[in-house]
Amino acid sequence: MSEQESLKSSSARNRGGVQRVEGKLRASVERGDYYEAHQMYRTLFFRYMSQAKHAEARELMYNGALLFFSYNQQNSAADLSMLVLESLEKSGAKVDDETLEHLAKLFSLMDPNSPERVAFVSRAIKWSSGGSGKLGHPKLHQLLALTLWKEQNYSESRYHFLHSSDGEGCAQMLVEYSSARGFHGEVDMFVAQAVLQFLCLKNKTSALVVFTTYTQKHPSIEKGPPFVQPLLNFLWFLLLAVDGGKLTVFTVLCEQYQPSLKRDPMYNEYLDRIGQLFFGVPPKQSSSYGGLLGNLLNSLMGSGEEEEGEEAQEDSSPIELD
């Protein structure tokens, strides 16, 4: 028997062993022996991990979590979900779409109000960064945003859309958010915040997509440009100016639209940052933005200390429109 055939045979035996174990555990859960089954799952997890059978451990915990969720055993399911993450962290597993979808599935089944869900998503985002950045993988953020949108948790959904590359999905969520929760006179403010925040994250493409999709699909916005709402015209001109990079145009634009920009004190803070990123405006002499505004900007732009990194972004609340 060749080495390759031997490996295939070994893999098949391992898979068969996992399936037999899963069958016994499932029977235990179906009998209502939840505590016993949970402890068996944990024992097997640590046994597999000690034998470097990381993939088997992860598969067993993922399927076990789904099983417990189906019986509304939230605590046991959340615990096994955390073990899925532990196997990913300790094995150095690469980030791929299937794993991200599994993590998002577990997140979607957790009680939205549970502290375990907060801990899970923070840790999942940290792992998904994969050393490429501290804001988490865009695909995972997109999947989380879609789940939160379904739950009508619009503000948290918006936060995750901002760190995805799904400008169209973000716009459609904002249309629903504005229609369901906003005042008619704030229809332009919902998209303004998203456009400015995307630009602060140097994501010009998503900024343009969210603006175009939102203004085309919102039932209360007449077709433009130009638009009835001055703030929408400002955003349209700003997106054009960002491509040109001319400071004079940016400066005049901000001056001409000050009445609209004063509607939210955060707008000028965002525009200070956008001026630095796209128009060569030097940073302010002060060391940083202070107080609440500084905390919000630091969270949004990832300008905090490396050590705080990913955990800080989940602890900070998305910026409200009120």
Coordinates of C-alpha atoms in Angstrom, one line a residue:
M1 CA 0.0 0.0 0.0
S2 CA 1.4 3.4 -1.0
E3 CA 1.8 6.2 1.5
Q4 CA -1.0 8.2 -0.1
E5 CA -3.4 5.2 0.1
S6 CA -2.4 4.7 3.7
L7 CA -3.3 8.3 4.6
K8 CA -6.6 8.0 2.8
S9 CA -7.4 4.8 4.7
S10 CA -6.4 6.4 8.0
S11 CA -8.6 9.4 7.3
A12 CA -11.6 7.2 6.5
R13 CA -11.1 5.3 9.7
N14 CA -10.9 8.6 11.7
R15 CA -14.1 9.8 10.0
G16 CA -15.9 6.6 10.7
G17 CA -14.8 6.8 14.4
V18 CA -16.1 10.4 14.6
Q19 CA -19.4 9.4 13.1
R20 CA -19.8 6.5 15.6
V21 CA -19.1 8.8 18.5
E22 CA -21.5 11.4 17.2
G23 CA -24.2 8.8 17.0
K24 CA -23.8 7.9 20.6
L25 CA -23.8 11.5 21.7
R26 CA -26.8 12.3 19.6
A27 CA -28.7 9.5 21.2
S28 CA -27.8 10.8 24.7
V29 CA -29.1 14.3 23.8
E30 CA -32.3 12.8 22.3
R31 CA -32.9 11.0 25.6
G32 CA -32.6 14.4 27.4
D33 CA -29.3 13.6 29.1
Y34 CA -28.0 17.0 28.2
Y35 CA -25.5 17.4 31.0
E36 CA -23.9 14.0 30.4
A37 CA -23.7 14.6 26.7
H38 CA -22.2 18.0 27.2
Q39 CA -19.4 16.6 29.4
M40 CA -18.8 13.8 26.9
Y41 CA -18.3 16.4 24.1
R42 CA -15.8 18.4 26.3
T43 CA -13.9 15.2 27.2
L44 CA -13.6 14.2 23.5
F45 CA -12.6 17.7 22.5
F46 CA -9.6 17.8 24.8
R47 CA -8.7 14.2 23.8
Y48 CA -8.7 15.0 20.1
M49 CA -6.8 18.3 20.7
S50 CA -4.1 16.5 22.7
Q51 CA -3.7 14.1 19.7
A52 CA -3.5 17.0 17.3
K53 CA -6.8 15.9 15.6
H54 CA -7.9 19.5 15.3
A55 CA -10.2 19.1 12.3
E56 CA -12.0 16.2 14.0
A57 CA -12.3 18.1 17.3
R58 CA -13.7 21.2 15.4
E59 CA -16.2 19.2 13.4
L60 CA -17.4 17.3 16.5
M61 CA -17.9 20.6 18.4
Y62 CA -19.6 22.3 15.5
N63 CA -22.1 19.5 15.0
G64 CA -22.6 19.2 18.7
A65 CA -23.4 22.9 19.1
L66 CA -26.0 22.6 16.3
L67 CA -27.5 19.7 18.0
F68 CA -27.8 21.5 21.4
F69 CA -29.2 24.6 19.6
S70 CA -31.9 22.4 18.1
Y71 CA -32.9 21.3 21.6
N72 CA -32.7 24.9 22.9
Q73 CA -29.8 24.1 25.2
Q74 CA -28.2 27.5 24.8
N75 CA -25.5 27.3 27.4
S76 CA -24.2 23.9 26.2
A77 CA -24.4 25.0 22.6
A78 CA -22.5 28.3 23.3
D79 CA -19.8 26.4 25.2
L80 CA -19.2 24.1 22.3
S81 CA -19.2 27.0 20.0
M82 CA -16.3 28.6 22.0
L83 CA -14.5 25.3 21.7
V84 CA -14.8 25.5 17.9
L85 CA -13.0 28.8 18.2
E86 CA -10.4 27.3 20.5
S87 CA -9.6 24.6 18.0
L88 CA -9.2 27.3 15.3
E89 CA -6.9 29.4 17.4
K90 CA -4.7 26.5 18.6
S91 CA -4.4 24.7 15.3
G92 CA -3.4 27.8 13.3
A93 CA -6.2 27.0 10.9
K94 CA -6.4 29.2 7.8
V95 CA -9.4 31.5 7.3
D96 CA -11.7 30.2 4.6
D97 CA -15.3 30.9 3.5
E98 CA -16.7 27.6 4.9
T99 CA -15.3 28.2 8.4
L100 CA -16.5 31.8 8.4
E101 CA -20.0 30.6 7.4
H102 CA -19.9 28.0 10.2
L103 CA -19.0 30.7 12.7
A104 CA -21.8 33.0 11.4
K105 CA -24.2 30.1 11.7
L106 CA -23.4 29.5 15.3
F107 CA -23.7 33.3 16.0
S108 CA -27.1 33.4 14.3
L109 CA -28.4 30.6 16.6
M110 CA -27.2 32.2 19.9
D111 CA -29.5 34.1 22.1
P112 CA -29.1 37.7 21.0
N113 CA -29.1 39.0 24.6
S114 CA -26.6 36.5 26.0
P115 CA -23.1 37.5 27.2
E116 CA -21.8 34.4 25.5
R117 CA -22.7 35.8 22.1
V118 CA -20.8 39.0 22.7
A119 CA -17.7 37.0 23.8
F120 CA -18.1 34.6 20.8
V121 CA -18.3 37.3 18.2
S122 CA -15.4 39.3 19.6
R123 CA -13.2 36.2 19.6
A124 CA -14.3 35.1 16.2
I125 CA -13.5 38.5 14.6
K126 CA -10.1 38.4 16.3
W127 CA -9.3 35.0 14.8
S128 CA -10.6 36.0 11.4
S129 CA -8.1 38.8 11.2
G130 CA -5.6 36.2 10.4
G131 CA -2.7 38.6 11.0
S132 CA -3.7 40.8 8.0
G133 CA -5.4 43.4 10.1
K134 CA -7.1 44.0 13.4
L135 CA -10.7 44.8 12.2
G136 CA -11.6 41.2 11.2
H137 CA -12.4 39.5 7.9
P138 CA -14.8 41.5 5.7
K139 CA -16.7 38.3 4.8
L140 CA -17.4 37.5 8.5
H141 CA -18.5 41.1 9.1
Q142 CA -20.9 40.8 6.2
L143 CA -22.4 37.5 7.5
L144 CA -22.8 39.0 11.0
A145 CA -24.4 42.1 9.5
L146 CA -27.0 40.1 7.6
T147 CA -27.9 38.1 10.8
L148 CA -28.3 41.3 12.8
W149 CA -30.4 42.9 10.0
K150 CA -32.8 39.9 10.2
E151 CA -33.1 40.5 13.9
Q152 CA -33.8 44.2 13.2
N153 CA -30.7 45.1 15.2
Y154 CA -30.0 47.9 12.8
S155 CA -27.3 49.8 14.6
E156 CA -25.2 46.7 15.2
S157 CA -25.8 45.5 11.7
R158 CA -24.6 48.9 10.3
Y159 CA -21.4 48.6 12.4
H160 CA -20.5 45.2 10.8
F161 CA -21.5 46.3 7.3
L162 CA -19.0 49.2 7.6
H163 CA -16.2 46.6 8.1
S164 CA -17.4 44.5 5.2
S165 CA -17.2 45.2 1.5
D166 CA -21.0 45.0 1.0
G167 CA -22.0 48.5 0.3
E168 CA -25.2 47.4 -1.5
G169 CA -26.4 45.3 1.4
C170 CA -25.6 48.1 3.8
A171 CA -27.7 50.5 1.7
Q172 CA -30.7 48.2 1.6
M173 CA -30.5 47.7 5.4
L174 CA -30.3 51.5 5.9
V175 CA -33.4 52.0 3.7
E176 CA -35.3 49.6 5.9
Y177 CA -33.8 51.2 9.1
S178 CA -34.8 54.7 8.0
S179 CA -38.3 53.7 6.9
A180 CA -39.0 51.7 10.1
R181 CA -37.3 53.8 12.8
G182 CA -36.4 57.3 11.4
F183 CA -38.2 60.5 11.0
H184 CA -39.0 61.7 7.4
G185 CA -36.7 64.7 7.9
E186 CA -33.7 62.4 8.7
V187 CA -33.8 60.3 5.5
D188 CA -30.6 61.9 4.3
M189 CA -28.8 61.6 7.6
F190 CA -29.0 57.8 7.6
V191 CA -26.9 57.5 4.4
A192 CA -24.7 60.5 5.2
Q193 CA -23.2 58.8 8.3
A194 CA -22.5 55.6 6.4
V195 CA -20.8 57.4 3.4
L196 CA -18.6 59.5 5.7
Q197 CA -17.7 56.5 7.8
F198 CA -16.8 54.4 4.8
L199 CA -14.6 57.2 3.6
C200 CA -12.9 57.4 7.0
L201 CA -12.1 53.7 6.5
K202 CA -10.6 54.6 3.1
N203 CA -13.3 52.5 1.4
K204 CA -14.3 54.7 -1.5
T205 CA -15.9 52.0 -3.5
S206 CA -18.4 51.0 -0.7
A207 CA -19.0 54.7 0.0
L208 CA -20.1 55.2 -3.6
V209 CA -22.2 52.0 -3.7
V210 CA -24.0 52.7 -0.5
F211 CA -24.8 56.3 -1.6
T212 CA -26.0 55.3 -5.1
T213 CA -28.1 52.3 -3.9
Y214 CA -29.7 54.1 -1.0
T215 CA -30.7 57.2 -3.0
Q216 CA -32.1 55.0 -5.8
K217 CA -34.1 52.6 -3.6
H218 CA -35.4 54.9 -0.8
P219 CA -39.1 55.6 -1.4
S220 CA -38.8 59.1 0.1
I221 CA -35.9 60.3 -2.0
E222 CA -36.7 61.8 -5.4
K223 CA -34.4 60.8 -8.2
G224 CA -31.2 62.7 -8.5
P225 CA -28.7 64.2 -8.6
P226 CA -29.4 66.9 -8.0
F227 CA -31.4 66.1 -4.9
V228 CA -34.0 68.0 -2.9
Q229 CA -32.0 67.5 0.2
P230 CA -28.8 69.7 0.4
L231 CA -27.0 67.1 2.4
L232 CA -27.4 64.5 -0.4
N233 CA -26.0 67.0 -2.9
F234 CA -23.0 67.5 -0.6
L235 CA -22.3 63.8 -0.4
W236 CA -22.6 63.6 -4.2
F237 CA -20.1 66.4 -4.7
L238 CA -17.8 65.0 -2.0
L239 CA -17.6 61.6 -3.7
L240 CA -16.7 63.3 -6.9
A241 CA -14.1 65.5 -5.1
V242 CA -12.5 62.5 -3.4
D243 CA -11.5 61.1 -6.8
G244 CA -10.0 64.4 -7.9
G245 CA -8.1 65.0 -4.6
K246 CA -8.2 68.8 -5.0
L247 CA -8.0 70.5 -1.6
T248 CA -9.6 73.8 -2.9
V249 CA -12.7 71.9 -4.1
F250 CA -13.0 70.1 -0.7
T251 CA -12.6 73.3 1.3
V252 CA -15.2 75.3 -0.7
L253 CA -17.6 72.3 -0.6
C254 CA -17.4 72.1 3.2
E255 CA -17.8 75.8 3.6
Q256 CA -20.8 76.0 1.3
Y257 CA -22.7 73.2 3.0
Q258 CA -22.0 74.2 6.7
P259 CA -25.7 74.6 7.5
S260 CA -26.3 71.0 6.5
L261 CA -23.2 69.7 8.2
K262 CA -24.1 71.4 11.5
R263 CA -27.1 69.0 11.8
D264 CA -24.7 66.4 13.3
P265 CA -21.6 67.4 15.2
M266 CA -19.8 64.3 14.1
Y267 CA -19.9 65.3 10.4
N268 CA -17.1 67.8 10.7
E269 CA -15.1 65.4 12.7
Y270 CA -15.4 62.8 10.0
L271 CA -14.6 65.4 7.4
D272 CA -11.4 66.4 9.2
R273 CA -10.2 62.8 8.8
I274 CA -11.4 62.6 5.2
G275 CA -9.4 65.8 4.5
Q276 CA -6.3 64.1 5.8
L277 CA -6.8 60.9 3.9
F278 CA -7.7 62.2 0.5
F279 CA -6.8 65.9 0.3
G280 CA -3.5 66.2 2.1
V281 CA -4.8 68.2 5.0
P282 CA -2.3 68.0 7.9
P283 CA -3.5 66.5 11.2
K284 CA -4.6 68.9 13.9
Q285 CA -1.9 70.0 16.3
S286 CA -3.8 68.6 19.2
S287 CA -2.7 65.1 20.1
S288 CA -6.1 63.5 19.4
Y289 CA -9.8 64.0 19.4
G290 CA -11.0 64.1 23.0
G291 CA -13.8 62.7 25.0
L292 CA -16.7 60.7 23.5
L293 CA -16.0 61.9 19.9
G294 CA -12.4 60.7 20.1
N295 CA -13.5 57.3 21.4
L296 CA -16.0 56.9 18.6
L297 CA -13.6 57.9 15.9
N298 CA -10.8 55.7 17.3
S299 CA -13.2 52.8 17.3
L300 CA -14.4 53.4 13.8
M301 CA -11.0 54.0 12.3
G302 CA -9.0 51.4 14.3
S303 CA -6.6 54.1 15.5
G304 CA -6.3 52.8 19.0
E305 CA -3.4 50.9 20.5
E306 CA -2.5 47.6 19.0
E307 CA -2.9 45.8 22.2
E308 CA -6.6 46.9 22.4
G309 CA -7.2 46.1 18.8
E310 CA -10.0 43.8 18.0
E311 CA -11.5 43.6 21.4
A312 CA -12.0 47.3 21.6
Q313 CA -14.1 47.4 18.4
E314 CA -16.6 45.0 19.8
D315 CA -16.9 46.7 23.1
S316 CA -17.6 50.1 21.6
S317 CA -21.2 50.8 20.5
P318 CA -21.9 51.8 16.9
I319 CA -22.4 55.5 16.6
E320 CA -26.1 56.4 16.9
L321 CA -28.0 58.7 14.6
D322 CA -30.1 60.3 17.2

